[in-house]
Amino acid sequence: MSSRIEILNDGGYRSDGRRQYELRDITIDLTPQGTADGSASITHGLTQVSVSIFGPREAKQRSQTLHDRAILNVEVNVLPFSTGDRRRRGRSDRRILELAASIKSTFEPVVQTSLYPRSQIDIFVSVLQQDGGLLQACINATTLALASAGVPMFDFVCAVSGGVHSAAPLLDLTTLEENDLPHVTVAVMPRTKKVTLVTLETRLHVDRFADIFRLACDAGQTIHAEMRRAVKERTRTLVAAMGAGPRAGPGEHMDRDVVMDDTIIDY
Amino acid sequence: MPRPPSPSIPEKEFVYGALKEGLRVDGRLPLEMRTPALAFGPELGWVECSLGKTRVLAQVDAKMVKPPPERPLEGIISIHSEISPMASSDYELGRPSDEEVTITRMLDKVLRRSDVVDKESLCVLAGQRVWHLRLTIHCLADAGNMLDCACLAGVVALKHFRRPEVEVVGEEVTVHHPSERAPVPLSMHHTPYCLTFAYFPDASTKPVLDPTHLEQRLSAGMLSIALNAQRELCVVQKAGGVPLAADEILRIVDVAVDKAKELDKLVEQRLKEDWAGRTVEVR
């Protein structure tokens, strides 16, 4: 079935009309959900993920706490209607456990856990729709939710997926493309330009890997700009709603960036 | 559930201090592997692999089954990994820990999803009979880097295994006993080797290849790369841990390329030696 679809046609367009290096539409929603301390939902094209953060709070199981830092607890719930074939996946499905484990270990060094000893931060991830780039969407949504919960972090984590179609690198794959191509997911920390997560699951030549890897690192910066804009927009609305913000007089720039000093301690 | 005790402060400082100077507790160079020792059992497809004190047993057997209707032309490969408290007290029965999930998923990705064995060659009679290969991996002892050891054991077991010869006449399938006709090796696309690098919290410390149990416990992130001697990457896995520069990752991939070639040579040689020592009687 899938072999009949042209991944990249002669005109340089992909099956959904995008160019090689074009990302899908990103929608970011930071409205609060229920009683969560922070929440975010993100869509990359047709992939939709929603994340709720609770905490830092006292851990349910006291025995699990660490005396010098907070622990992260990640639970991923893939809803049965998120894929084409309706299928209920148990909590103990290995793919889901692996997804949760990689989200957890991605954020452990990024969240400043040492500020909250003996506590727990719960991250609940719900996958509402899947159309490729699941890990990327989960990571981006978690970053945004942590930011909206006010959990201190060293940096954003921005993830993007990429693939290679006979020597032509493509970015942000859909399910259709993921099934046919070797694909990588790369998560970068945009300020230090360091990479926290790389996964590759299919056979790919070393030289090809280098190309797509570098490209994905650059694409992370684009995603970062988008995420940052959404966070600032949300904060601005909140400040305006509270009536606490500085009034924008004529000639004053409201959106001047607060540049944090770029000397980051190497952790 | 008691947590395993963490290394003591003097031990930790000693190891970190030594690693910073490029020295390892067991005297290896930072990018030196423990030489894998492969022992073959009396049966074909029975391999015990050890890296230092880490020991893993892999065994392959095949039986004939009816294929599922959605894939009538492909054989089935299933991997069963037995990680029990026998290997180390870190593992327990019941809900698997993150580490166990990582090992099982990596084995699945390296040995099954990267198309090591040609599945179509396992088909005997379309829609009726296919071979079901069952690879069982028993972890006997964990002294660090069990993943690489398990992957190596699994791949070598698949290379070592030979399935009985079959003959198809019309709808009739005859399986020949190994004493009647020489069993045939599996047709394999490539042989991936997994290599794990450990990174430490201090950024100036160089990464080490094939970490021991202690190094693994003290590390702040691992990077696992599975690739074959033809410079093809099969799996790259770095889930979180210390952030690394892009160039560093590409440098490590190049290191892994060389190591995989060395490993491939060693495995081929050991298999040849073992095969020379076996007599297969064919009437």
mmCIF file of C-alpha atoms in Angstrom, chain A residues 148-263:
data_model
loop_
_atom_site.group_PDB
_atom_site.id
_atom_site.type_symbol
_atom_site.label_atom_id
_atom_site.label_comp_id
_atom_site.label_asym_id
_atom_site.label_seq_id
_atom_site.Cartn_x
_atom_site.Cartn_y
_atom_site.Cartn_z
ATOM 1 C CA SER A 148 3.756 27.171 32.132
ATOM 2 C CA ALA A 149 3.905 25.434 35.520
ATOM 3 C CA GLY A 150 6.781 27.727 36.452
ATOM 4 C CA VAL A 151 9.202 24.878 37.033
ATOM 5 C CA PRO A 152 12.722 26.270 36.700
ATOM 6 C CA MET A 153 14.688 24.842 33.804
ATOM 7 C CA PHE A 154 18.138 25.504 32.401
ATOM 8 C CA ASP A 155 16.851 25.757 28.880
ATOM 9 C CA PHE A 156 14.089 24.768 26.498
ATOM 10 C CA VAL A 157 14.250 21.326 24.940
ATOM 11 C CA CYS A 158 13.146 21.405 21.323
ATOM 12 C CA ALA A 159 12.752 18.179 19.413
ATOM 13 C CA VAL A 160 12.350 17.550 15.720
ATOM 14 C CA SER A 161 12.275 14.441 13.575
ATOM 15 C CA GLY A 162 13.894 13.906 10.235
ATOM 16 C CA GLY A 163 14.361 11.198 7.654
ATOM 17 C CA VAL A 164 16.328 10.393 4.552
ATOM 18 C CA HIS A 165 14.729 9.501 1.253
ATOM 19 C CA SER A 166 17.437 8.171 -1.073
ATOM 20 C CA ALA A 167 20.036 10.765 -0.047
ATOM 21 C CA ALA A 168 17.500 13.599 0.265
ATOM 22 C CA PRO A 169 16.949 14.667 3.865
ATOM 23 C CA LEU A 170 13.380 15.478 4.929
ATOM 24 C CA LEU A 171 12.197 17.152 8.128
ATOM 25 C CA ASP A 172 9.193 16.522 10.368
ATOM 26 C CA LEU A 173 7.890 13.229 9.032
ATOM 27 C CA THR A 174 4.288 12.047 8.903
ATOM 28 C CA THR A 175 3.325 8.443 9.714
ATOM 29 C CA LEU A 176 3.346 7.641 6.031
ATOM 30 C CA GLU A 177 6.907 8.798 5.637
ATOM 31 C CA GLU A 178 8.009 7.268 8.938
ATOM 32 C CA ASN A 179 6.889 3.840 7.776
ATOM 33 C CA ASP A 180 9.038 4.005 4.658
ATOM 34 C CA LEU A 181 12.127 5.947 5.649
ATOM 35 C CA PRO A 182 14.915 5.676 8.169
ATOM 36 C CA HIS A 183 14.141 8.390 10.666
ATOM 37 C CA VAL A 184 15.862 10.170 13.520
ATOM 38 C CA THR A 185 14.535 12.308 16.338
ATOM 39 C CA VAL A 186 16.867 14.927 17.763
ATOM 40 C CA ALA A 187 16.231 17.089 20.809
ATOM 41 C CA VAL A 188 18.392 20.175 21.187
ATOM 42 C CA MET A 189 18.849 22.786 23.867
ATOM 43 C CA PRO A 190 18.781 25.923 21.750
ATOM 44 C CA ARG A 191 20.897 28.260 23.851
ATOM 45 C CA THR A 192 23.875 25.980 24.322
ATOM 46 C CA LYS A 193 23.189 24.205 20.999
ATOM 47 C CA LYS A 194 23.772 20.905 22.705
ATOM 48 C CA VAL A 195 21.935 17.716 21.972
ATOM 49 C CA THR A 196 20.163 15.832 24.737
ATOM 50 C CA LEU A 197 18.391 13.113 22.807
ATOM 51 C CA VAL A 198 19.096 11.285 19.580
ATOM 52 C CA THR A 199 17.247 8.217 18.426
ATOM 53 C CA LEU A 200 17.541 6.361 15.159
ATOM 54 C CA GLU A 201 15.665 3.151 14.547
ATOM 55 C CA THR A 202 16.378 2.083 11.010
ATOM 56 C CA ARG A 203 19.403 1.318 8.904
ATOM 57 C CA LEU A 204 21.161 4.423 7.643
ATOM 58 C CA HIS A 205 24.650 5.043 6.310
ATOM 59 C CA VAL A 206 26.946 7.001 8.608
ATOM 60 C CA ASP A 207 27.471 9.847 6.123
ATOM 61 C CA ARG A 208 23.734 10.250 5.566
ATOM 62 C CA PHE A 209 23.228 10.334 9.315
ATOM 63 C CA ALA A 210 25.605 13.267 9.694
ATOM 64 C CA ASP A 211 23.604 15.301 7.128
ATOM 65 C CA ILE A 212 20.211 14.781 8.670
ATOM 66 C CA PHE A 213 21.559 15.150 12.183
ATOM 67 C CA ARG A 214 23.005 18.592 11.502
ATOM 68 C CA LEU A 215 19.860 19.638 9.694
ATOM 69 C CA ALA A 216 17.650 18.550 12.577
ATOM 70 C CA CYS A 217 19.823 20.501 15.019
ATOM 71 C CA ASP A 218 19.158 23.649 12.974
ATOM 72 C CA ALA A 219 15.448 22.917 12.730
ATOM 73 C CA GLY A 220 15.355 22.759 16.524
ATOM 74 C CA GLN A 221 16.138 26.472 16.570
ATOM 75 C CA THR A 222 13.081 27.208 14.435
ATOM 76 C CA ILE A 223 10.862 25.211 16.749
ATOM 77 C CA HIS A 224 12.408 27.074 19.665
ATOM 78 C CA ALA A 225 11.472 30.454 18.208
ATOM 79 C CA GLU A 226 7.895 29.253 17.847
ATOM 80 C CA MET A 227 7.715 27.860 21.373
ATOM 81 C CA ARG A 228 9.245 30.946 22.883
ATOM 82 C CA ARG A 229 6.812 33.194 21.059
ATOM 83 C CA ALA A 230 3.890 31.192 22.449
ATOM 84 C CA VAL A 231 5.184 31.327 26.025
ATOM 85 C CA LYS A 232 5.765 35.072 25.842
ATOM 86 C CA GLU A 233 2.388 35.657 24.255
ATOM 87 C CA ARG A 234 0.700 33.721 27.029
ATOM 88 C CA THR A 235 2.575 35.594 29.746
ATOM 89 C CA ARG A 236 1.717 38.907 28.146
ATOM 90 C CA THR A 237 -2.002 38.083 28.142
ATOM 91 C CA LEU A 238 -1.819 36.977 31.754
ATOM 92 C CA VAL A 239 -0.031 40.145 32.820
ATOM 93 C CA ALA A 240 -2.510 42.266 30.904
ATOM 94 C CA ALA A 241 -5.440 40.417 32.483
ATOM 95 C CA MET A 242 -4.072 41.084 35.941
ATOM 96 C CA GLY A 243 -3.675 44.735 35.056
ATOM 97 C CA ALA A 244 -0.211 44.599 36.456
ATOM 98 C CA GLY A 245 1.862 45.026 33.355
ATOM 99 C CA PRO A 246 3.628 48.179 32.378
ATOM 100 C CA ARG A 247 1.453 50.349 30.174
ATOM 101 C CA ALA A 248 2.867 50.528 26.687
ATOM 102 C CA GLY A 249 3.400 54.182 26.113
ATOM 103 C CA PRO A 250 4.221 55.595 22.721
ATOM 104 C CA GLY A 251 7.730 54.721 21.638
ATOM 105 C CA GLU A 252 8.142 52.065 24.327
ATOM 106 C CA HIS A 253 8.778 48.557 23.158
ATOM 107 C CA MET A 254 6.548 46.113 24.916
ATOM 108 C CA ASP A 255 8.148 43.090 23.432
ATOM 109 C CA ARG A 256 11.738 43.837 24.240
ATOM 110 C CA ASP A 257 13.431 40.632 25.048
ATOM 111 C CA VAL A 258 14.857 40.080 28.488
ATOM 112 C CA VAL A 259 18.206 38.648 27.572
ATOM 113 C CA MET A 260 19.366 36.307 30.240
ATOM 114 C CA ASP A 261 23.112 36.334 30.461
ATOM 115 C CA ASP A 262 24.420 33.673 28.211
ATOM 116 C CA THR A 263 27.102 32.344 30.496
#
